[in-house]
PDB file of C-alpha atoms and ligand atoms in Angstrom:
ATOM      1  CA  UNK A  87       0.803 -13.469  10.523  1.00 97.00           C
ATOM      2  CA  UNK A  88       3.145 -16.486  10.181  1.00 97.00           C
ATOM      3  CA  UNK A  89       2.739 -16.385   6.379  1.00 98.00           C
ATOM      4  CA  UNK A  90       3.480 -12.658   6.023  1.00 98.00           C
ATOM      5  CA  UNK A  91       6.433 -12.913   8.424  1.00 98.00           C
ATOM      6  CA  UNK A  92       7.876 -15.892   6.548  1.00 98.00           C
ATOM      7  CA  UNK A  93       7.756 -13.770   3.358  1.00 97.00           C
ATOM      8  CA  UNK A  94       9.614 -10.951   5.262  1.00 96.00           C
ATOM      9  CA  UNK A  95       6.616  -8.647   4.820  1.00 96.00           C
ATOM     10  CA  UNK A  96       5.948  -5.682   7.079  1.00 96.00           C
ATOM     11  CA  UNK A  97       2.351  -6.349   8.245  1.00 97.00           C
ATOM     12  CA  UNK A  98       1.455  -6.402  11.928  1.00 97.00           C
ATOM     13  CA  UNK A  99      -1.463  -8.138  13.617  1.00 97.00           C
ATOM     14  CA  UNK A 100      -3.316  -4.803  13.490  1.00 96.00           C
ATOM     15  CA  UNK A 101      -2.986  -4.732   9.679  1.00 96.00           C
ATOM     16  CA  UNK A 102      -4.416  -8.243   9.408  1.00 97.00           C
ATOM     17  CA  UNK A 103      -7.188  -7.315  11.867  1.00 96.00           C
ATOM     18  CA  UNK A 104      -8.165  -4.299   9.736  1.00 95.00           C
ATOM     19  CA  UNK A 105      -8.381  -6.502   6.629  1.00 95.00           C
ATOM     20  CA  UNK A 106     -10.302  -9.241   8.442  1.00 95.00           C
ATOM     21  CA  UNK A 107     -12.787  -6.616   9.580  1.00 94.00           C
ATOM     22  CA  UNK A 108     -13.133  -4.650   6.327  1.00 93.00           C
ATOM     23  CA  UNK A 109     -12.382  -7.097   3.529  1.00 96.00           C
ATOM     24  CA  UNK A 110     -13.167 -10.545   2.173  1.00 94.00           C
ATOM     25  CA  UNK A 111     -10.333 -12.801   3.366  1.00 96.00           C
ATOM     26  CA  UNK A 112      -9.743 -16.304   1.982  1.00 97.00           C
ATOM     27  CA  UNK A 113      -7.473 -19.032   3.332  1.00 97.00           C
ATOM     28  CA  UNK A 114      -6.517 -22.468   2.145  1.00 98.00           C
ATOM     29  CA  UNK A 115      -6.298 -24.923   5.018  1.00 97.00           C
ATOM     30  CA  UNK A 116      -4.655 -28.358   5.031  1.00 97.00           C
ATOM     31  CA  UNK A 117      -5.798 -30.824   7.713  1.00 96.00           C
ATOM     32  CA  UNK A 118      -2.278 -31.418   9.041  1.00 93.00           C
ATOM     33  CA  UNK A 119      -0.739 -27.961   8.506  1.00 95.00           C
ATOM     34  CA  UNK A 120      -3.422 -25.332   9.142  1.00 96.00           C
ATOM     35  CA  UNK A 121      -3.737 -22.282   6.867  1.00 97.00           C
ATOM     36  CA  UNK A 122      -0.957 -22.520   4.262  1.00 98.00           C
ATOM     37  CA  UNK A 123      -2.152 -19.843   1.798  1.00 98.00           C
ATOM     38  CA  UNK A 124      -4.185 -16.625   1.831  1.00 98.00           C
ATOM     39  CA  UNK A 125      -5.683 -14.002  -0.489  1.00 98.00           C
ATOM     40  CA  UNK A 126      -7.856 -11.011   0.405  1.00 98.00           C
ATOM     41  CA  UNK A 127     -10.318  -9.003  -1.689  1.00 97.00           C
ATOM     42  CA  UNK A 128     -10.967  -5.498  -0.361  1.00 97.00           C
ATOM     43  CA  UNK A 129     -13.699  -3.501  -2.103  1.00 95.00           C
ATOM     44  CA  UNK A 130     -12.190  -0.124  -2.873  1.00 94.00           C
ATOM     45  CA  UNK A 131     -14.739   1.146  -5.372  1.00 93.00           C
ATOM     46  CA  UNK A 132     -18.007  -0.078  -6.893  1.00 93.00           C
ATOM     47  CA  UNK A 133     -15.958  -1.198  -9.927  1.00 96.00           C
ATOM     48  CA  UNK A 134     -12.864  -2.695  -8.358  1.00 97.00           C
ATOM     49  CA  UNK A 135     -11.797  -4.983  -5.550  1.00 98.00           C
ATOM     50  CA  UNK A 136      -8.206  -4.572  -4.351  1.00 98.00           C
ATOM     51  CA  UNK A 137      -6.479  -7.942  -3.963  1.00 98.00           C
ATOM     52  CA  UNK A 138      -3.755  -8.272  -1.353  1.00 98.00           C
ATOM     53  CA  UNK A 139      -2.016 -10.664   1.035  1.00 98.00           C
ATOM     54  CA  UNK A 140      -1.545 -13.320  -1.661  1.00 98.00           C
ATOM     55  CA  UNK A 141       0.760 -15.637   0.245  1.00 98.00           C
ATOM     56  CA  UNK A 142       1.627 -19.305   0.026  1.00 98.00           C
ATOM     57  CA  UNK A 143       3.967 -20.892   2.561  1.00 98.00           C
ATOM     58  CA  UNK A 144       7.267 -21.813   0.922  1.00 98.00           C
ATOM     59  CA  UNK A 145       6.908 -25.589   1.239  1.00 97.00           C
ATOM     60  CA  UNK A 146       3.523 -25.488  -0.547  1.00 98.00           C
ATOM     61  CA  UNK A 147       4.367 -23.285  -3.551  1.00 98.00           C
ATOM     62  CA  UNK A 148       3.925 -24.482  -7.130  1.00 97.00           C
ATOM     63  CA  UNK A 149       0.815 -26.548  -6.317  1.00 98.00           C
ATOM     64  CA  UNK A 150      -1.709 -24.076  -7.740  1.00 98.00           C
ATOM     65  CA  UNK A 151      -2.849 -22.759  -4.341  1.00 98.00           C
ATOM     66  CA  UNK A 152      -2.357 -19.067  -5.219  1.00 98.00           C
ATOM     67  CA  UNK A 153      -4.291 -19.586  -8.452  1.00 98.00           C
ATOM     68  CA  UNK A 154      -7.170 -21.290  -6.626  1.00 98.00           C
ATOM     69  CA  UNK A 155      -7.437 -18.537  -4.029  1.00 98.00           C
ATOM     70  CA  UNK A 156      -7.200 -15.800  -6.665  1.00 98.00           C
ATOM     71  CA  UNK A 157      -9.957 -17.509  -8.652  1.00 97.00           C
ATOM     72  CA  UNK A 158     -12.156 -17.547  -5.541  1.00 97.00           C
ATOM     73  CA  UNK A 159     -11.632 -13.814  -4.914  1.00 98.00           C
ATOM     74  CA  UNK A 160     -12.128 -12.951  -8.601  1.00 98.00           C
ATOM     75  CA  UNK A 161     -15.285 -15.051  -8.860  1.00 97.00           C
ATOM     76  CA  UNK A 162     -16.829 -13.291  -5.881  1.00 96.00           C
ATOM     77  CA  UNK A 163     -15.911  -9.940  -7.393  1.00 96.00           C
ATOM     78  CA  UNK A 164     -17.396 -10.915 -10.758  1.00 96.00           C
ATOM     79  CA  UNK A 165     -20.613 -12.085  -9.055  1.00 96.00           C
ATOM     80  CA  UNK A 166     -20.984  -8.521  -7.806  1.00 94.00           C
ATOM     81  CA  UNK A 167     -20.111  -7.018 -11.206  1.00 96.00           C
ATOM     82  CA  UNK A 168     -16.624  -5.971 -10.140  1.00 97.00           C
ATOM     83  CA  UNK A 169     -13.147  -6.237 -11.644  1.00 98.00           C
ATOM     84  CA  UNK A 170      -9.896  -6.275  -9.626  1.00 98.00           C
ATOM     85  CA  UNK A 171      -6.591  -4.468  -9.134  1.00 98.00           C
ATOM     86  CA  UNK A 172      -3.421  -5.086  -7.114  1.00 98.00           C
ATOM     87  CA  UNK A 173       0.262  -4.299  -6.661  1.00 98.00           C
ATOM     88  CA  UNK A 174       2.309  -7.312  -7.743  1.00 98.00           C
ATOM     89  CA  UNK A 175       5.685  -8.449  -6.466  1.00 96.00           C
ATOM     90  CA  UNK A 176       8.013 -10.128  -8.981  1.00 96.00           C
ATOM     91  CA  UNK A 177       6.787 -13.481  -7.602  1.00 95.00           C
ATOM     92  CA  UNK A 178       3.121 -12.587  -7.966  1.00 96.00           C
ATOM     93  CA  UNK A 179       3.165 -10.978 -11.444  1.00 97.00           C
ATOM     94  CA  UNK A 180       3.418 -14.249 -13.468  1.00 96.00           C
ATOM     95  CA  UNK A 181       0.538 -15.735 -11.455  1.00 97.00           C
ATOM     96  CA  UNK A 182      -1.639 -12.676 -12.121  1.00 98.00           C
ATOM     97  CA  UNK A 183      -0.751 -12.416 -15.834  1.00 98.00           C
ATOM     98  CA  UNK A 184      -2.134 -15.942 -16.298  1.00 97.00           C
ATOM     99  CA  UNK A 185      -5.397 -14.735 -14.705  1.00 98.00           C
ATOM    100  CA  UNK A 186      -5.798 -11.776 -17.087  1.00 98.00           C
ATOM    101  CA  UNK A 187      -4.130  -9.004 -15.077  1.00 98.00           C
ATOM    102  CA  UNK A 188      -2.140  -6.366 -16.996  1.00 98.00           C
ATOM    103  CA  UNK A 189      -0.572  -2.976 -16.299  1.00 97.00           C
ATOM    104  CA  UNK A 190       2.841  -1.388 -16.189  1.00 92.00           C
ATOM    105  CA  UNK A 191       2.669   1.430 -13.638  1.00 95.00           C
ATOM    106  CA  UNK A 192       5.479   0.708 -11.207  1.00 98.00           C
ATOM    107  CA  UNK A 193       6.271   1.682  -7.643  1.00 98.00           C
ATOM    108  CA  UNK A 194       9.672   1.457  -6.017  1.00 98.00           C
ATOM    109  CA  UNK A 195      10.054   0.605  -2.345  1.00 98.00           C
ATOM    110  CA  UNK A 196      12.688   2.853  -0.781  1.00 97.00           C
ATOM    111  CA  UNK A 197      14.004   1.940   2.638  1.00 95.00           C
ATOM    112  CA  UNK A 198      16.213   3.696   5.153  1.00 91.00           C
ATOM    113  CA  UNK A 199      17.620   1.241   7.666  1.00 84.00           C
ATOM    114  CA  UNK A 200      19.270   3.266  10.361  1.00 63.00           C
ATOM    115  CA  UNK A 201      18.214   5.973  12.718  1.00 50.00           C
ATOM    116  CA  UNK A 202      19.078   9.069  10.706  1.00 50.00           C
ATOM    117  CA  UNK A 203      17.908  11.904  12.865  1.00 43.00           C
ATOM    118  CA  UNK A 204      18.514  14.618  10.309  1.00 50.00           C
ATOM    119  CA  UNK A 205      15.363  16.316   9.056  1.00 48.00           C
ATOM    120  CA  UNK A 206      14.643  16.578   5.342  1.00 48.00           C
ATOM    121  CA  UNK A 207      15.429  20.133   4.220  1.00 49.00           C
ATOM    122  CA  UNK A 208      12.152  21.737   3.248  1.00 50.00           C
ATOM    123  CA  UNK A 209      10.555  25.004   2.461  1.00 52.00           C
ATOM    124  CA  UNK A 210       6.916  25.807   3.103  1.00 52.00           C
ATOM    125  CA  UNK A 211       6.762  23.621   6.200  1.00 50.00           C
ATOM    126  CA  UNK A 212       4.700  26.246   7.996  1.00 59.00           C
ATOM    127  CA  UNK A 213       1.656  25.237   5.965  1.00 85.00           C
ATOM    128  CA  UNK A 214       1.908  21.691   7.355  1.00 92.00           C
ATOM    129  CA  UNK A 215      -0.079  20.965  10.517  1.00 93.00           C
ATOM    130  CA  UNK A 216      -0.886  17.797  12.494  1.00 95.00           C
ATOM    131  CA  UNK A 217      -3.990  15.982  11.242  1.00 97.00           C
ATOM    132  CA  UNK A 218      -6.925  16.016  13.652  1.00 97.00           C
ATOM    133  CA  UNK A 219     -10.285  14.232  13.742  1.00 97.00           C
ATOM    134  CA  UNK A 220     -11.835  17.408  12.336  1.00 97.00           C
ATOM    135  CA  UNK A 221      -9.716  17.074   9.149  1.00 98.00           C
ATOM    136  CA  UNK A 222     -10.887  13.562   8.313  1.00 98.00           C
ATOM    137  CA  UNK A 223     -13.848  14.404   6.051  1.00 98.00           C
ATOM    138  CA  UNK A 224     -11.595  16.563   3.843  1.00 98.00           C
ATOM    139  CA  UNK A 225      -8.762  14.007   3.946  1.00 98.00           C
ATOM    140  CA  UNK A 226     -11.164  11.298   2.790  1.00 98.00           C
ATOM    141  CA  UNK A 227     -12.513  13.503  -0.010  1.00 98.00           C
ATOM    142  CA  UNK A 228      -8.998  14.368  -1.257  1.00 98.00           C
ATOM    143  CA  UNK A 229      -7.939  10.702  -1.069  1.00 98.00           C
ATOM    144  CA  UNK A 230     -11.025   9.707  -3.080  1.00 98.00           C
ATOM    145  CA  UNK A 231     -10.267  12.381  -5.689  1.00 98.00           C
ATOM    146  CA  UNK A 232      -6.593  11.393  -6.129  1.00 98.00           C
ATOM    147  CA  UNK A 233      -6.669   7.602  -5.655  1.00 97.00           C
ATOM    148  CA  UNK A 234     -10.056   7.222  -7.341  1.00 96.00           C
ATOM    149  CA  UNK A 235     -11.340   4.945  -4.576  1.00 96.00           C
ATOM    150  CA  UNK A 236     -12.715   5.198  -1.068  1.00 95.00           C
ATOM    151  CA  UNK A 237     -10.801   3.860   1.946  1.00 96.00           C
ATOM    152  CA  UNK A 238     -12.205   5.889   4.841  1.00 95.00           C
ATOM    153  CA  UNK A 239     -11.857   3.156   7.485  1.00 95.00           C
ATOM    154  CA  UNK A 240      -8.167   2.692   6.733  1.00 96.00           C
ATOM    155  CA  UNK A 241      -7.423   6.434   6.827  1.00 98.00           C
ATOM    156  CA  UNK A 242      -9.202   6.822  10.180  1.00 97.00           C
ATOM    157  CA  UNK A 243      -7.480   3.774  11.623  1.00 96.00           C
ATOM    158  CA  UNK A 244      -3.974   4.908  10.639  1.00 96.00           C
ATOM    159  CA  UNK A 245      -4.438   8.393  11.994  1.00 97.00           C
ATOM    160  CA  UNK A 246      -5.442   6.890  15.323  1.00 96.00           C
ATOM    161  CA  UNK A 247      -2.666   4.281  15.302  1.00 95.00           C
ATOM    162  CA  UNK A 248       0.197   6.683  14.474  1.00 94.00           C
ATOM    163  CA  UNK A 249      -0.830  10.327  15.002  1.00 94.00           C
ATOM    164  CA  UNK A 250       2.785  11.555  14.825  1.00 91.00           C
ATOM    165  CA  UNK A 251       2.910  10.477  11.146  1.00 93.00           C
ATOM    166  CA  UNK A 252      -0.417  12.150  10.255  1.00 96.00           C
ATOM    167  CA  UNK A 253      -0.057  15.637   8.747  1.00 95.00           C
ATOM    168  CA  UNK A 254      -2.169  17.922   6.581  1.00 97.00           C
ATOM    169  CA  UNK A 255      -1.163  20.685   4.226  1.00 96.00           C
ATOM    170  CA  UNK A 256      -3.465  23.628   3.601  1.00 95.00           C
ATOM    171  CA  UNK A 257      -3.297  26.415   1.011  1.00 92.00           C
ATOM    172  CA  UNK A 258      -3.281  30.057   2.120  1.00 87.00           C
ATOM    173  CA  UNK A 259      -7.081  30.112   1.776  1.00 89.00           C
ATOM    174  CA  UNK A 260      -7.434  27.123   4.102  1.00 91.00           C
ATOM    175  CA  UNK A 261      -8.222  24.502   1.474  1.00 94.00           C
ATOM    176  CA  UNK A 262      -6.724  21.032   2.112  1.00 97.00           C
ATOM    177  CA  UNK A 263      -4.160  20.366  -0.643  1.00 96.00           C
ATOM    178  CA  UNK A 264      -2.183  17.446   0.726  1.00 97.00           C
ATOM    179  CA  UNK A 265      -1.717  14.951   3.533  1.00 98.00           C
ATOM    180  CA  UNK A 266       0.481  12.125   4.709  1.00 97.00           C
ATOM    181  CA  UNK A 267      -0.167   9.125   6.967  1.00 97.00           C
ATOM    182  CA  UNK A 268       2.000   6.277   8.202  1.00 95.00           C
ATOM    183  CA  UNK A 269       1.900   3.112  10.282  1.00 94.00           C
ATOM    184  CA  UNK A 270       4.248   1.079  12.429  1.00 93.00           C
ATOM    185  CA  UNK A 271       5.146  -2.128  10.643  1.00 94.00           C
ATOM    186  CA  UNK A 272       6.747  -5.352  11.801  1.00 95.00           C
ATOM    187  CA  UNK A 273      10.155  -4.374  10.391  1.00 92.00           C
ATOM    188  CA  UNK A 274       9.859  -0.663   9.577  1.00 92.00           C
ATOM    189  CA  UNK A 275       7.560   2.334   9.737  1.00 92.00           C
ATOM    190  CA  UNK A 276       5.719   2.683   6.420  1.00 95.00           C
ATOM    191  CA  UNK A 277       5.149   6.245   5.239  1.00 95.00           C
ATOM    192  CA  UNK A 278       2.203   6.734   2.867  1.00 96.00           C
ATOM    193  CA  UNK A 279      -0.250   7.492   1.451  1.00 98.00           C
ATOM    194  CA  UNK A 280       1.324  10.831   0.567  1.00 97.00           C
ATOM    195  CA  UNK A 281      -0.805  13.140  -1.539  1.00 98.00           C
ATOM    196  CA  UNK A 282       0.389  16.614  -2.527  1.00 97.00           C
ATOM    197  CA  UNK A 283      -0.183  19.238  -5.190  1.00 95.00           C
ATOM    198  CA  UNK A 284       3.448  19.243  -6.314  1.00 95.00           C
ATOM    199  CA  UNK A 285       6.940  18.180  -5.293  1.00 95.00           C
ATOM    200  CA  UNK A 286       7.299  21.171  -2.943  1.00 93.00           C
ATOM    201  CA  UNK A 287       4.173  20.054  -1.084  1.00 94.00           C
ATOM    202  CA  UNK A 288       5.424  16.464  -0.943  1.00 95.00           C
ATOM    203  CA  UNK A 289       8.749  17.660   0.491  1.00 92.00           C
ATOM    204  CA  UNK A 290       7.047  19.767   3.130  1.00 91.00           C
ATOM    205  CA  UNK A 291       4.890  16.836   4.274  1.00 93.00           C
ATOM    206  CA  UNK A 292       7.880  14.486   4.298  1.00 91.00           C
ATOM    207  CA  UNK A 293       9.820  17.010   6.353  1.00 86.00           C
ATOM    208  CA  UNK A 294       7.181  16.665   9.051  1.00 87.00           C
ATOM    209  CA  UNK A 295       6.976  12.890   9.012  1.00 87.00           C
ATOM    210  CA  UNK A 296      10.586  11.835   8.433  1.00 82.00           C
ATOM    211  CA  UNK A 297      12.108  13.532  11.445  1.00 64.00           C
ATOM    212  CA  UNK A 298      11.684  10.408  13.589  1.00 54.00           C
ATOM    213  CA  UNK A 299      14.632   8.022  13.626  1.00 60.00           C
ATOM    214  CA  UNK A 300      13.011   4.624  13.093  1.00 68.00           C
ATOM    215  CA  UNK A 301      13.729   2.437  10.057  1.00 79.00           C
ATOM    216  CA  UNK A 302      11.385   3.700   7.383  1.00 91.00           C
ATOM    217  CA  UNK A 303      10.029   2.508   4.059  1.00 95.00           C
ATOM    218  CA  UNK A 304       8.054   4.352   1.417  1.00 97.00           C
ATOM    219  CA  UNK A 305       6.534   3.111  -1.869  1.00 98.00           C
ATOM    220  CA  UNK A 306       6.934   5.815  -4.518  1.00 98.00           C
ATOM    221  CA  UNK A 307       5.587   5.670  -8.103  1.00 98.00           C
ATOM    222  CA  UNK A 308       8.676   5.459 -10.361  1.00 98.00           C
ATOM    223  CA  UNK A 309       7.301   8.442 -12.310  1.00 96.00           C
ATOM    224  CA  UNK A 310       8.014  10.642  -9.257  1.00 97.00           C
ATOM    225  CA  UNK A 311      11.698  10.873 -10.184  1.00 97.00           C
ATOM    226  CA  UNK A 312      12.444  14.072  -8.227  1.00 97.00           C
ATOM    227  CA  UNK A 313      11.038  12.626  -5.004  1.00 97.00           C
ATOM    228  CA  UNK A 314      13.024   9.403  -5.481  1.00 98.00           C
ATOM    229  CA  UNK A 315      16.242  11.438  -5.905  1.00 97.00           C
ATOM    230  CA  UNK A 316      15.389  13.494  -2.821  1.00 94.00           C
ATOM    231  CA  UNK A 317      14.861  10.370  -0.712  1.00 94.00           C
ATOM    232  CA  UNK A 318      18.051   8.750  -2.013  1.00 94.00           C
ATOM    233  CA  UNK A 319      19.879  11.886  -0.911  1.00 91.00           C
ATOM    234  CA  UNK A 320      18.423  11.313   2.571  1.00 87.00           C
ATOM    235  CA  UNK A 321      19.825   7.785   2.839  1.00 89.00           C
ATOM    236  CA  UNK A 322      16.944   5.789   1.320  1.00 94.00           C
ATOM    237  CA  UNK A 323      17.849   2.863  -0.949  1.00 96.00           C
ATOM    238  CA  UNK A 324      15.670   1.044  -3.492  1.00 97.00           C
ATOM    239  CA  UNK A 325      14.687  -2.355  -2.133  1.00 96.00           C
ATOM    240  CA  UNK A 326      12.206  -3.777  -4.657  1.00 96.00           C
ATOM    241  CA  UNK A 327       9.478  -2.889  -7.115  1.00 97.00           C
ATOM    242  CA  UNK A 328       5.763  -3.479  -7.418  1.00 98.00           C
ATOM    243  CA  UNK A 329       3.658  -3.479 -10.601  1.00 98.00           C
ATOM    244  CA  UNK A 330       0.163  -2.027 -10.384  1.00 98.00           C
ATOM    245  CA  UNK A 331      -1.992  -4.463 -12.371  1.00 98.00           C
ATOM    246  CA  UNK A 332      -5.711  -4.874 -13.006  1.00 98.00           C
ATOM    247  CA  UNK A 333      -8.223  -7.017 -14.848  1.00 98.00           C
ATOM    248  CA  UNK A 334     -10.286  -5.305 -17.565  1.00 97.00           C
ATOM    249  CA  UNK A 335     -12.207  -2.426 -15.990  1.00 97.00           C
ATOM    250  CA  UNK A 336     -10.478  -2.763 -12.614  1.00 97.00           C
ATOM    251  CA  UNK A 337      -7.846  -0.035 -12.985  1.00 96.00           C
ATOM    252  CA  UNK A 338      -8.299   2.709 -10.386  1.00 96.00           C
ATOM    253  CA  UNK A 339      -8.683   6.158 -12.004  1.00 95.00           C
ATOM    254  CA  UNK A 340      -5.816   7.564  -9.929  1.00 96.00           C
ATOM    255  CA  UNK A 341      -4.192  10.966 -10.468  1.00 97.00           C
ATOM    256  CA  UNK A 342      -0.558   9.863 -10.433  1.00 95.00           C
ATOM    257  CA  UNK A 343       0.717  13.448 -10.623  1.00 97.00           C
ATOM    258  CA  UNK A 344      -0.504  13.982  -7.040  1.00 98.00           C
ATOM    259  CA  UNK A 345       0.066  10.473  -5.667  1.00 98.00           C
ATOM    260  CA  UNK A 346       3.607  10.724  -4.278  1.00 98.00           C
ATOM    261  CA  UNK A 347       3.564   7.583  -2.131  1.00 98.00           C
ATOM    262  CA  UNK A 348       1.175   4.645  -1.953  1.00 98.00           C
ATOM    263  CA  UNK A 349      -0.179   3.135   1.249  1.00 98.00           C
ATOM    264  CA  UNK A 350       1.668  -0.116   0.426  1.00 97.00           C
ATOM    265  CA  UNK A 351       0.688  -3.085  -1.748  1.00 97.00           C
ATOM    266  CA  UNK A 352      -1.756  -4.204   0.920  1.00 96.00           C
ATOM    267  CA  UNK A 353      -3.708  -0.936   1.064  1.00 96.00           C
ATOM    268  CA  UNK A 354      -3.228   0.595  -2.467  1.00 97.00           C
TER     269      UNK A 354
HETATM  270  C1  COA B 582       3.538 -15.656  -5.560  1.00 53.12           C
HETATM  271  C2  COA B 582       3.022 -16.875  -4.804  1.00 53.12           C
HETATM  272  C3  COA B 582       1.795 -16.446  -4.018  1.00 53.12           C
HETATM  273  C4  COA B 582       2.636 -17.947  -5.850  1.00 53.12           C
HETATM  274  O1  COA B 582       2.004 -19.025  -5.151  1.00 53.12           O
HETATM  275  P1  COA B 582       1.930 -20.494  -5.771  1.00 53.12           P
HETATM  276  O2  COA B 582       0.892 -21.238  -5.015  1.00 53.12           O
HETATM  277  O3  COA B 582       3.294 -21.086  -5.831  1.00 53.12           O
HETATM  278  O4  COA B 582       1.439 -20.222  -7.267  1.00 53.12           O
HETATM  279  P2  COA B 582       0.602 -21.248  -8.136  1.00 53.12           P
HETATM  280  O5  COA B 582       1.183 -22.621  -7.925  1.00 53.12           O
HETATM  281  O6  COA B 582      -0.852 -21.102  -7.870  1.00 53.12           O
HETATM  282  O7  COA B 582       0.930 -20.730  -9.587  1.00 53.12           O
HETATM  283  C5  COA B 582      -0.063 -20.207 -10.465  1.00 53.12           C
HETATM  284  C6  COA B 582       0.531 -20.107 -11.848  1.00 53.12           C
HETATM  285  O8  COA B 582       1.606 -19.165 -11.880  1.00 53.12           O
HETATM  286  C7  COA B 582       2.820 -19.803 -12.271  1.00 53.12           C
HETATM  287  N1  COA B 582       3.899 -19.288 -11.426  1.00 53.12           N
HETATM  288  C8  COA B 582       3.930 -19.253 -10.074  1.00 53.12           C
HETATM  289  N2  COA B 582       5.077 -18.691  -9.658  1.00 53.12           N
HETATM  290  C9  COA B 582       5.768 -18.377 -10.778  1.00 53.12           C
HETATM  291  C10 COA B 582       7.040 -17.770 -11.018  1.00 53.12           C
HETATM  292  N3  COA B 582       7.827 -17.351 -10.015  1.00 53.12           N
HETATM  293  N4  COA B 582       7.444 -17.606 -12.284  1.00 53.12           N
HETATM  294  C11 COA B 582       6.664 -18.022 -13.330  1.00 53.12           C
HETATM  295  N5  COA B 582       5.455 -18.588 -13.166  1.00 53.12           N
HETATM  296  C12 COA B 582       5.026 -18.760 -11.900  1.00 53.12           C
HETATM  297  C13 COA B 582       2.593 -21.278 -12.023  1.00 53.12           C
HETATM  298  O9  COA B 582       3.383 -22.066 -12.900  1.00 53.12           O
HETATM  299  C14 COA B 582       1.121 -21.421 -12.337  1.00 53.12           C
HETATM  300  O10 COA B 582       0.926 -21.453 -13.729  1.00 53.12           O
HETATM  301  P3  COA B 582      -0.250 -22.339 -14.417  1.00 53.12           P
HETATM  302  O11 COA B 582      -1.546 -21.782 -13.868  1.00 53.12           O
HETATM  303  O12 COA B 582      -0.086 -22.049 -15.863  1.00 53.12           O
HETATM  304  O13 COA B 582      -0.004 -23.754 -14.014  1.00 53.12           O
HETATM  305  C15 COA B 582       4.107 -17.464  -3.866  1.00 53.12           C
HETATM  306  O14 COA B 582       5.290 -17.647  -4.604  1.00 53.12           O
HETATM  307  C16 COA B 582       4.417 -16.573  -2.683  1.00 53.12           C
HETATM  308  O15 COA B 582       3.757 -16.645  -1.634  1.00 53.12           O
HETATM  309  N6  COA B 582       5.477 -15.735  -2.806  1.00 53.12           N
HETATM  310  C17 COA B 582       5.897 -14.820  -1.724  1.00 53.12           C
HETATM  311  C18 COA B 582       4.858 -13.758  -1.445  1.00 53.12           C
HETATM  312  C19 COA B 582       4.495 -12.957  -2.698  1.00 53.12           C
HETATM  313  O16 COA B 582       5.359 -12.370  -3.350  1.00 53.12           O
HETATM  314  N7  COA B 582       3.187 -12.953  -3.013  1.00 53.12           N
HETATM  315  C20 COA B 582       2.665 -12.221  -4.155  1.00 53.12           C
HETATM  316  C21 COA B 582       2.192 -10.892  -3.716  1.00 53.12           C
HETATM  317  S1  COA B 582       1.785  -9.843  -5.058  1.00 53.12           S
END
């Protein structure tokens, strides 16, 4: 928690707890300073482990610690016949390129600082309903179809942690066509994943989730230009970018046309 806070990241103790429970966490410990670096491998599919929480405390950077931890996570993945993927910050990308990661799909983090109580103008909001336990099997199936990887535990956990950010969208026939989830972070509420059939669906789901006034961030694929413009019109500003990178065979087979917001670089 001290490492992610020092880097001004948004994770809470609950986020770390979820990763410690579900993933393969590594730390580098110095006798006099405790854990000074971390990296986590989280198996998202039989082919790919998602690497996150690559952090080195400022005073220990440039000593090869990130590389050593990454090599440990990658070796364990390789032992199980798996490749790897991740979302890189500008600091992380050069480290990962040296380890064979490539990829140019980008996500932009948009953040709205203040309590803007105005609701996003939407149409079709009537088809959006709060997510319940009974929706979870369909939510998990849709997430698997669009992301190309399974993260059932995370989806369940976020619905329970922040039910007011959990919404489903159903077609006239009842079929689940979209959903959104969110979580309370250390500095802001993170909205995402957001999956929808089209921009109208994404707007309707955002209309439900963005009505609360807390500081909010959302990681949108840069290809979703219309959504980015919509959010900028609602007071969101671009804060930084992430690059989705993978080793050979590790790229998730995601349907980017329906992936309107990621869950964050920690949860894909
Ligand atoms: C990114 C971060 C983890 C790197 O940790 P580190 O321990 O300093 O990195 P290493 O010393 O292991 O560097 C590994 C390699 O990448 C290179 N490298 C590291 N940072 C670099 C940078 N900013 N620009 C260019 N090259 C860089 C190193 O020279 C080294 O190259 P080599 O293997 O050829 O010798 C660290 O800067 C950090 O915690 N930053 C803040 C959090 C963050 O953004 N994490 C990445 C999340 S995706």
